[in-house]
Coordinates of C-alpha atoms in Angstrom, one line a residue:
M233 CA -1.5 -11.5 -2.3
A234 CA -3.3 -11.3 0.4
V235 CA -3.3 -9.0 2.9
V236 CA -4.4 -8.8 6.5
R237 CA -4.9 -5.0 8.6
K238 CA -4.6 -5.5 12.7
I239 CA -5.4 -3.4 15.7
F240 CA -2.9 -4.0 18.8
R241 CA -3.9 -2.2 21.6
F242 CA -0.8 -2.4 24.8
R243 CA -1.8 -1.6 27.6
G244 CA 0.7 -1.2 30.6
D245 CA 3.9 1.0 31.2
V246 CA 3.5 1.7 27.4
Q247 CA 4.2 5.8 26.9
G248 CA 7.2 8.0 27.7
V249 CA 9.2 4.7 27.0
G250 CA 10.0 4.7 23.1
F251 CA 7.5 2.2 22.2
R252 CA 6.0 4.0 18.9
V253 CA 9.7 4.4 17.8
N254 CA 10.3 1.2 18.4
A255 CA 8.1 0.1 16.4
I256 CA 8.9 1.8 13.7
Q257 CA 12.5 0.6 13.7
Q258 CA 11.0 -2.6 14.6
A259 CA 8.9 -2.2 11.3
K260 CA 11.8 -1.7 9.4
G261 CA 12.3 -4.5 6.7
L262 CA 9.1 -5.3 6.6
A263 CA 6.4 -3.9 4.1
I264 CA 3.6 -2.8 6.4
A265 CA 1.6 -0.2 6.0
G266 CA -0.8 1.9 9.0
F267 CA 0.7 3.8 12.2
V268 CA 1.1 4.0 16.2
R269 CA 0.0 6.2 18.5
N270 CA -0.4 6.9 22.3
E271 CA -4.2 6.8 23.4
P272 CA -5.2 9.6 25.9
D273 CA -5.8 6.8 29.1
G274 CA -2.3 5.7 28.8
D275 CA -2.2 3.1 25.7
V276 CA -0.5 2.8 22.9
T277 CA -3.0 1.5 19.5
M278 CA -0.5 -0.1 16.5
D279 CA -2.8 -0.1 13.6
V280 CA -1.3 -2.0 10.8
Q281 CA -1.7 -4.0 7.6
G282 CA 0.5 -6.1 4.9
S283 CA 0.8 -9.9 4.6
P284 CA -0.7 -12.5 7.6
A285 CA 3.6 -13.3 7.8
D286 CA 4.9 -9.7 7.7
V287 CA 2.2 -9.0 10.9
K288 CA 2.6 -11.5 12.3
E289 CA 6.6 -10.8 12.6
L290 CA 5.7 -6.8 13.5
E291 CA 3.8 -7.8 16.5
K292 CA 6.5 -10.6 17.4
R293 CA 9.4 -7.9 17.3
V294 CA 7.0 -5.1 19.2
A295 CA 6.1 -8.0 22.1
S296 CA 9.9 -9.4 22.4
S297 CA 11.2 -5.9 22.4
M298 CA 9.2 -4.3 24.7
E299 CA 8.5 -7.0 26.8
H300 CA 9.0 -5.8 29.9
K301 CA 6.9 -2.2 29.4
I302 CA 3.4 -4.0 27.7
N303 CA 1.1 -5.8 30.5
E304 CA -1.8 -6.3 27.9
T305 CA -2.1 -6.8 24.3
L306 CA -5.7 -6.7 22.7
V307 CA -6.1 -7.5 19.1
D308 CA -8.8 -6.8 16.6
V309 CA -9.2 -8.4 12.7
R310 CA -10.2 -5.5 10.7
D311 CA -11.1 -5.5 6.5
P312 CA -7.4 -4.3 5.3
L313 CA -7.9 -0.1 3.5
P314 CA -7.5 0.5 -0.1
D315 CA -4.2 3.3 -1.2
R316 CA -2.5 2.9 2.4
T317 CA 0.9 3.4 2.2
G318 CA 4.1 4.0 4.8
F319 CA 4.2 3.1 8.7
K320 CA 4.2 6.1 10.8
I321 CA 3.7 7.8 14.4
R322 CA 0.6 9.7 14.5
H323 CA 0.4 12.4 16.7

């Protein structure tokens, strides 16, 4: 199975609005590994890997559920990390 890794950087009114918890909820049922965390500059980073379809679905779900909070989304494609499991909130 192909695995892709993408790092999303969400900008806008994305902290203090339940963004990270929402991302975890949106990942339910998807084979996703990685984390979501607040950044000191007010952005939220979501570093995820999984099948191309699951990563795309998570991106779609998060964008749809938080569309009124996100002003801009930056995406960086990286090589997958080995032995990565679970999708968690990082502090």
